[in-house]
Amino acid sequence: MSTPVPASDRPDGRPEVPPPPGGAPLRVNPARRAAANSPTHLPVVDETSAGGLVLRGGSERPEDFSAAVLLRRNRTGRLEWCLPKGHLEGRETPQEAAIREIREETGIRGSIQAELGVIDYWFTGEDRRVHKVVHHYLLRAEGGRLTVEDDPDGEAEDALWVRVDELAARLSYPNEQRLAVAALELLESSRNLRDALRADAFPTERPDLP
């Protein structure tokens, strides 16, 4: 199941391009400045990423499943809770990229059990408009150790297990909060999915698996 989740990726709800500061006289034609800075004049680039929720389950109850979540510091220095994800490399499929990115960013090896949803949004850089599509999946944790030490980009400060029923309140971005709600609803509605995610359940005490 793939559920589009349209929304801005900015947690504070501000527009992508800030308004010009006031209080100073304009020295150029405002219409000309607006035309020159219009996003429609920037080249458009498509980007595809993948990631999701890698889960471990301690019981048959949906609320007892936990997901590996990252703590990252944004450009303003504020810590943000977010899901592991990243760009596709080479000829990777979104599924292959999701497994690889989650392993690199969290240290957890997982296998995909279900599609979760797609986030589709736009943002503006200094020299381009980017159309971003991010595929998300539910994965079963099958091994590894929760760590950010092996992340090649070194963007995350920490990784934590968070209960799925608490996940929406923890995540920083509205799009990912909605994915967390969708994940909990899937777990509540499908006993088969819960059983699949619990198969060979990820241990809670042993730090490493072969």
PDB file of C-alpha atoms in Angstrom:
ATOM      1  CA  MET A   1       0.000   0.000   0.000  1.00  0.00           C
ATOM      2  CA  SER A   2       1.344   3.419  -0.936  1.00  0.00           C
ATOM      3  CA  THR A   3      -0.294   6.429   0.621  1.00  0.00           C
ATOM      4  CA  PRO A   4       0.703   9.851  -0.689  1.00  0.00           C
ATOM      5  CA  VAL A   5       1.368  12.250   2.133  1.00  0.00           C
ATOM      6  CA  PRO A   6       1.497  15.743   0.594  1.00  0.00           C
ATOM      7  CA  ALA A   7       2.779  18.535   2.778  1.00  0.00           C
ATOM      8  CA  SER A   8       5.679  20.890   3.280  1.00  0.00           C
ATOM      9  CA  ASP A   9       8.838  19.384   4.768  1.00  0.00           C
ATOM     10  CA  ARG A  10       9.376  22.456   6.960  1.00  0.00           C
ATOM     11  CA  PRO A  11       8.345  21.849  10.579  1.00  0.00           C
ATOM     12  CA  ASP A  12       7.768  25.530  11.360  1.00  0.00           C
ATOM     13  CA  GLY A  13       5.309  26.131   8.518  1.00  0.00           C
ATOM     14  CA  ARG A  14       7.161  29.172   7.162  1.00  0.00           C
ATOM     15  CA  PRO A  15       7.289  29.750   3.399  1.00  0.00           C
ATOM     16  CA  GLU A  16      10.283  28.341   1.570  1.00  0.00           C
ATOM     17  CA  VAL A  17      11.365  31.763   0.279  1.00  0.00           C
ATOM     18  CA  PRO A  18      11.303  34.409   3.035  1.00  0.00           C
ATOM     19  CA  PRO A  19       9.734  37.779   2.263  1.00  0.00           C
ATOM     20  CA  PRO A  20      12.120  40.698   1.686  1.00  0.00           C
ATOM     21  CA  PRO A  21      12.920  42.820   4.745  1.00  0.00           C
ATOM     22  CA  GLY A  22      10.922  46.013   5.165  1.00  0.00           C
ATOM     23  CA  GLY A  23      11.893  49.495   6.235  1.00  0.00           C
ATOM     24  CA  ALA A  24      14.385  50.303   3.461  1.00  0.00           C
ATOM     25  CA  PRO A  25      13.603  52.201   0.223  1.00  0.00           C
ATOM     26  CA  LEU A  26      13.672  50.069  -2.923  1.00  0.00           C
ATOM     27  CA  ARG A  27      16.389  51.093  -5.368  1.00  0.00           C
ATOM     28  CA  VAL A  28      15.261  48.813  -8.208  1.00  0.00           C
ATOM     29  CA  ASN A  29      11.957  48.134  -9.889  1.00  0.00           C
ATOM     30  CA  PRO A  30      10.127  45.672  -7.561  1.00  0.00           C
ATOM     31  CA  ALA A  31       8.505  43.898 -10.504  1.00  0.00           C
ATOM     32  CA  ARG A  32      11.889  43.331 -12.133  1.00  0.00           C
ATOM     33  CA  ARG A  33      13.376  42.033  -8.886  1.00  0.00           C
ATOM     34  CA  ALA A  34      10.441  39.669  -8.364  1.00  0.00           C
ATOM     35  CA  ALA A  35      10.788  38.318 -11.899  1.00  0.00           C
ATOM     36  CA  ALA A  36      14.525  37.789 -11.528  1.00  0.00           C
ATOM     37  CA  ASN A  37      14.112  35.929  -8.240  1.00  0.00           C
ATOM     38  CA  SER A  38      11.045  33.932  -9.202  1.00  0.00           C
ATOM     39  CA  PRO A  39      11.441  30.172  -8.641  1.00  0.00           C
ATOM     40  CA  THR A  40       9.917  29.632 -12.078  1.00  0.00           C
ATOM     41  CA  HIS A  41      13.177  30.908 -13.593  1.00  0.00           C
ATOM     42  CA  LEU A  42      15.259  28.294 -11.771  1.00  0.00           C
ATOM     43  CA  PRO A  43      15.986  24.878 -13.282  1.00  0.00           C
ATOM     44  CA  VAL A  44      13.904  22.024 -11.875  1.00  0.00           C
ATOM     45  CA  VAL A  45      15.644  18.914 -10.537  1.00  0.00           C
ATOM     46  CA  ASP A  46      13.938  15.643  -9.554  1.00  0.00           C
ATOM     47  CA  GLU A  47      15.348  13.765  -6.555  1.00  0.00           C
ATOM     48  CA  THR A  48      14.310  10.379  -5.188  1.00  0.00           C
ATOM     49  CA  SER A  49      15.106   9.064  -1.713  1.00  0.00           C
ATOM     50  CA  ALA A  50      13.998   6.116   0.389  1.00  0.00           C
ATOM     51  CA  GLY A  51      13.888   5.083   4.030  1.00  0.00           C
ATOM     52  CA  GLY A  52      11.325   4.259   6.636  1.00  0.00           C
ATOM     53  CA  LEU A  53      10.655   2.603   9.964  1.00  0.00           C
ATOM     54  CA  VAL A  54      12.741  -0.370  10.972  1.00  0.00           C
ATOM     55  CA  LEU A  55      10.815  -2.039  13.805  1.00  0.00           C
ATOM     56  CA  ARG A  56      11.468  -4.429  16.628  1.00  0.00           C
ATOM     57  CA  GLY A  57       8.550  -5.961  18.515  1.00  0.00           C
ATOM     58  CA  GLY A  58       8.468  -7.176  22.070  1.00  0.00           C
ATOM     59  CA  SER A  59       4.938  -8.578  22.125  1.00  0.00           C
ATOM     60  CA  GLU A  60       1.837  -8.991  19.994  1.00  0.00           C
ATOM     61  CA  ARG A  61       0.507  -5.557  20.964  1.00  0.00           C
ATOM     62  CA  PRO A  62       0.962  -2.906  18.234  1.00  0.00           C
ATOM     63  CA  GLU A  63       2.025  -0.255  20.756  1.00  0.00           C
ATOM     64  CA  ASP A  64       4.950  -2.400  21.900  1.00  0.00           C
ATOM     65  CA  PHE A  65       6.768  -2.129  18.582  1.00  0.00           C
ATOM     66  CA  SER A  66       9.662   0.342  18.522  1.00  0.00           C
ATOM     67  CA  ALA A  67      11.266   2.172  15.587  1.00  0.00           C
ATOM     68  CA  ALA A  68      14.844   3.349  15.145  1.00  0.00           C
ATOM     69  CA  VAL A  69      14.832   7.163  14.992  1.00  0.00           C
ATOM     70  CA  LEU A  70      17.646   9.643  14.392  1.00  0.00           C
ATOM     71  CA  LEU A  71      18.535  12.829  16.240  1.00  0.00           C
ATOM     72  CA  ARG A  72      20.012  15.459  13.946  1.00  0.00           C
ATOM     73  CA  ARG A  73      20.922  19.105  14.448  1.00  0.00           C
ATOM     74  CA  ASN A  74      19.556  21.490  11.830  1.00  0.00           C
ATOM     75  CA  ARG A  75      21.254  24.594  10.483  1.00  0.00           C
ATOM     76  CA  THR A  76      20.015  26.708  13.367  1.00  0.00           C
ATOM     77  CA  GLY A  77      21.446  24.266  15.911  1.00  0.00           C
ATOM     78  CA  ARG A  78      18.126  22.792  17.006  1.00  0.00           C
ATOM     79  CA  LEU A  79      17.875  19.033  17.492  1.00  0.00           C
ATOM     80  CA  GLU A  80      15.341  17.303  15.265  1.00  0.00           C
ATOM     81  CA  TRP A  81      13.859  13.818  15.448  1.00  0.00           C
ATOM     82  CA  CYS A  82      13.629  12.213  12.022  1.00  0.00           C
ATOM     83  CA  LEU A  83      13.399   8.908  10.187  1.00  0.00           C
ATOM     84  CA  PRO A  84      16.430   7.397   8.442  1.00  0.00           C
ATOM     85  CA  LYS A  85      16.441   7.950   4.689  1.00  0.00           C
ATOM     86  CA  GLY A  86      18.702   8.925   1.807  1.00  0.00           C
ATOM     87  CA  HIS A  87      19.226   9.197  -1.922  1.00  0.00           C
ATOM     88  CA  LEU A  88      19.181   6.273  -4.303  1.00  0.00           C
ATOM     89  CA  GLU A  89      22.654   5.332  -5.533  1.00  0.00           C
ATOM     90  CA  GLY A  90      23.392   4.072  -9.026  1.00  0.00           C
ATOM     91  CA  ARG A  91      20.669   1.731 -10.231  1.00  0.00           C
ATOM     92  CA  GLU A  92      19.228   1.046  -6.791  1.00  0.00           C
ATOM     93  CA  THR A  93      15.521   0.534  -6.394  1.00  0.00           C
ATOM     94  CA  PRO A  94      13.784   2.499  -3.625  1.00  0.00           C
ATOM     95  CA  GLN A  95      13.531  -0.748  -1.636  1.00  0.00           C
ATOM     96  CA  GLU A  96      17.274  -1.431  -1.934  1.00  0.00           C
ATOM     97  CA  ALA A  97      18.096   2.166  -1.005  1.00  0.00           C
ATOM     98  CA  ALA A  98      15.812   2.067   2.043  1.00  0.00           C
ATOM     99  CA  ILE A  99      17.516  -1.059   3.398  1.00  0.00           C
ATOM    100  CA  ARG A 100      21.000   0.358   2.780  1.00  0.00           C
ATOM    101  CA  GLU A 101      20.280   3.826   4.162  1.00  0.00           C
ATOM    102  CA  ILE A 102      18.674   2.484   7.323  1.00  0.00           C
ATOM    103  CA  ARG A 103      21.619   0.153   7.903  1.00  0.00           C
ATOM    104  CA  GLU A 104      24.155   2.949   7.347  1.00  0.00           C
ATOM    105  CA  GLU A 105      22.356   5.546   9.445  1.00  0.00           C
ATOM    106  CA  THR A 106      21.121   3.406  12.348  1.00  0.00           C
ATOM    107  CA  GLY A 107      23.325   0.301  12.292  1.00  0.00           C
ATOM    108  CA  ILE A 108      20.238  -1.934  12.034  1.00  0.00           C
ATOM    109  CA  ARG A 109      19.894  -4.504   9.267  1.00  0.00           C
ATOM    110  CA  GLY A 110      16.277  -4.863   8.175  1.00  0.00           C
ATOM    111  CA  SER A 111      14.024  -6.515   5.622  1.00  0.00           C
ATOM    112  CA  ILE A 112      11.019  -4.805   4.052  1.00  0.00           C
ATOM    113  CA  GLN A 113       7.628  -6.149   5.121  1.00  0.00           C
ATOM    114  CA  ALA A 114       5.243  -3.487   3.787  1.00  0.00           C
ATOM    115  CA  GLU A 115       5.050  -0.190   1.937  1.00  0.00           C
ATOM    116  CA  LEU A 116       4.240   2.705   4.240  1.00  0.00           C
ATOM    117  CA  GLY A 117       3.829   5.836   2.144  1.00  0.00           C
ATOM    118  CA  VAL A 118       5.373   8.403  -0.166  1.00  0.00           C
ATOM    119  CA  ILE A 119       6.242  11.994   0.732  1.00  0.00           C
ATOM    120  CA  ASP A 120       6.223  14.331  -2.254  1.00  0.00           C
ATOM    121  CA  TYR A 121       7.290  17.970  -1.869  1.00  0.00           C
ATOM    122  CA  TRP A 122       9.165  20.902  -3.405  1.00  0.00           C
ATOM    123  CA  PHE A 123      11.881  23.154  -2.052  1.00  0.00           C
ATOM    124  CA  THR A 124      14.014  25.938  -3.474  1.00  0.00           C
ATOM    125  CA  GLY A 125      17.783  26.063  -3.328  1.00  0.00           C
ATOM    126  CA  GLU A 126      20.071  28.899  -4.355  1.00  0.00           C
ATOM    127  CA  ASP A 127      20.260  27.757  -7.963  1.00  0.00           C
ATOM    128  CA  ARG A 128      17.436  25.246  -8.473  1.00  0.00           C
ATOM    129  CA  ARG A 129      13.928  24.102  -7.624  1.00  0.00           C
ATOM    130  CA  VAL A 130      13.900  20.540  -6.340  1.00  0.00           C
ATOM    131  CA  HIS A 131      11.007  18.115  -6.637  1.00  0.00           C
ATOM    132  CA  LYS A 132      11.650  15.516  -3.937  1.00  0.00           C
ATOM    133  CA  VAL A 133       9.978  12.122  -3.668  1.00  0.00           C
ATOM    134  CA  VAL A 134      10.732   9.942  -0.631  1.00  0.00           C
ATOM    135  CA  HIS A 135       9.538   6.315  -0.469  1.00  0.00           C
ATOM    136  CA  HIS A 136       8.991   4.863   3.012  1.00  0.00           C
ATOM    137  CA  TYR A 137       8.679   1.229   4.098  1.00  0.00           C
ATOM    138  CA  LEU A 138       8.112  -0.837   7.213  1.00  0.00           C
ATOM    139  CA  LEU A 139      11.078  -3.091   7.919  1.00  0.00           C
ATOM    140  CA  ARG A 140      11.669  -5.907  10.386  1.00  0.00           C
ATOM    141  CA  ALA A 141      14.856  -5.491  12.440  1.00  0.00           C
ATOM    142  CA  GLU A 142      16.973  -8.583  11.840  1.00  0.00           C
ATOM    143  CA  GLY A 143      20.366  -7.701  13.250  1.00  0.00           C
ATOM    144  CA  GLY A 144      22.979  -5.091  13.975  1.00  0.00           C
ATOM    145  CA  ARG A 145      23.600  -2.605  16.753  1.00  0.00           C
ATOM    146  CA  LEU A 146      21.853   0.741  17.104  1.00  0.00           C
ATOM    147  CA  THR A 147      24.549   3.320  16.337  1.00  0.00           C
ATOM    148  CA  VAL A 148      25.268   6.329  14.116  1.00  0.00           C
ATOM    149  CA  GLU A 149      28.986   5.640  13.989  1.00  0.00           C
ATOM    150  CA  ASP A 150      28.854   4.065  10.531  1.00  0.00           C
ATOM    151  CA  ASP A 151      26.839   6.826   8.844  1.00  0.00           C
ATOM    152  CA  PRO A 152      29.051   7.928   5.911  1.00  0.00           C
ATOM    153  CA  ASP A 153      27.556  11.434   5.977  1.00  0.00           C
ATOM    154  CA  GLY A 154      27.994  11.875   9.729  1.00  0.00           C
ATOM    155  CA  GLU A 155      24.789  13.926   9.962  1.00  0.00           C
ATOM    156  CA  ALA A 156      23.132  12.233  12.940  1.00  0.00           C
ATOM    157  CA  GLU A 157      24.144  12.786  16.554  1.00  0.00           C
ATOM    158  CA  ASP A 158      22.338   9.776  18.005  1.00  0.00           C
ATOM    159  CA  ALA A 159      19.884   6.970  17.243  1.00  0.00           C
ATOM    160  CA  LEU A 160      17.184   5.797  19.642  1.00  0.00           C
ATOM    161  CA  TRP A 161      14.420   3.187  19.828  1.00  0.00           C
ATOM    162  CA  VAL A 162      11.042   4.916  20.161  1.00  0.00           C
ATOM    163  CA  ARG A 163       7.717   3.176  20.752  1.00  0.00           C
ATOM    164  CA  VAL A 164       5.476   3.436  17.702  1.00  0.00           C
ATOM    165  CA  ASP A 165       2.590   4.857  19.729  1.00  0.00           C
ATOM    166  CA  GLU A 166       4.894   7.695  20.892  1.00  0.00           C
ATOM    167  CA  LEU A 167       6.557   8.263  17.550  1.00  0.00           C
ATOM    168  CA  ALA A 168       4.225  10.900  16.092  1.00  0.00           C
ATOM    169  CA  ALA A 169       4.737  13.093  19.152  1.00  0.00           C
ATOM    170  CA  ARG A 170       8.510  12.800  18.906  1.00  0.00           C
ATOM    171  CA  LEU A 171       9.139  13.344  15.185  1.00  0.00           C
ATOM    172  CA  SER A 172       9.854  16.928  14.156  1.00  0.00           C
ATOM    173  CA  TYR A 173       8.277  17.039  10.696  1.00  0.00           C
ATOM    174  CA  PRO A 174       4.521  16.858  10.047  1.00  0.00           C
ATOM    175  CA  ASN A 175       4.951  14.545   7.055  1.00  0.00           C
ATOM    176  CA  GLU A 176       6.867  12.019   9.128  1.00  0.00           C
ATOM    177  CA  GLN A 177       4.398  12.393  11.994  1.00  0.00           C
ATOM    178  CA  ARG A 178       1.643  11.306   9.594  1.00  0.00           C
ATOM    179  CA  LEU A 179       3.737   8.333   8.503  1.00  0.00           C
ATOM    180  CA  ALA A 180       4.100   7.315  12.146  1.00  0.00           C
ATOM    181  CA  VAL A 181       0.315   7.448  12.563  1.00  0.00           C
ATOM    182  CA  ALA A 182      -0.115   5.375   9.394  1.00  0.00           C
ATOM    183  CA  ALA A 183       2.393   2.811  10.670  1.00  0.00           C
ATOM    184  CA  LEU A 184       0.519   2.404  13.961  1.00  0.00           C
ATOM    185  CA  GLU A 185      -2.787   2.026  12.108  1.00  0.00           C
ATOM    186  CA  LEU A 186      -1.267  -0.678   9.885  1.00  0.00           C
ATOM    187  CA  LEU A 187       0.002  -2.553  12.920  1.00  0.00           C
ATOM    188  CA  GLU A 188      -3.376  -2.301  14.633  1.00  0.00           C
ATOM    189  CA  SER A 189      -5.284  -3.501  11.565  1.00  0.00           C
ATOM    190  CA  SER A 190      -3.093  -6.415  10.463  1.00  0.00           C
ATOM    191  CA  ARG A 191      -2.225  -9.354  12.699  1.00  0.00           C
ATOM    192  CA  ASN A 192      -0.313 -10.911   9.799  1.00  0.00           C
ATOM    193  CA  LEU A 193       1.891  -7.830   9.524  1.00  0.00           C
ATOM    194  CA  ARG A 194       2.573  -7.845  13.264  1.00  0.00           C
ATOM    195  CA  ASP A 195       3.514 -11.516  13.090  1.00  0.00           C
ATOM    196  CA  ALA A 196       5.811 -10.880  10.118  1.00  0.00           C
ATOM    197  CA  LEU A 197       7.517  -8.011  11.917  1.00  0.00           C
ATOM    198  CA  ARG A 198       7.987 -10.127  15.045  1.00  0.00           C
ATOM    199  CA  ALA A 199       9.405 -13.191  13.283  1.00  0.00           C
ATOM    200  CA  ASP A 200      12.812 -13.939  14.787  1.00  0.00           C
ATOM    201  CA  ALA A 201      12.165 -10.995  17.089  1.00  0.00           C
ATOM    202  CA  PHE A 202      15.056  -8.593  17.542  1.00  0.00           C
ATOM    203  CA  PRO A 203      16.529  -9.112  21.042  1.00  0.00           C
ATOM    204  CA  THR A 204      16.404  -6.277  23.533  1.00  0.00           C
ATOM    205  CA  GLU A 205      19.492  -7.188  25.576  1.00  0.00           C
ATOM    206  CA  ARG A 206      22.139  -8.503  23.206  1.00  0.00           C
ATOM    207  CA  PRO A 207      23.867  -5.482  21.574  1.00  0.00           C
ATOM    208  CA  ASP A 208      25.098  -7.212  18.433  1.00  0.00           C
ATOM    209  CA  LEU A 209      23.892  -9.915  16.073  1.00  0.00           C
ATOM    210  CA  PRO A 210      25.907 -11.809  13.459  1.00  0.00           C
TER     211      PRO A 210
END
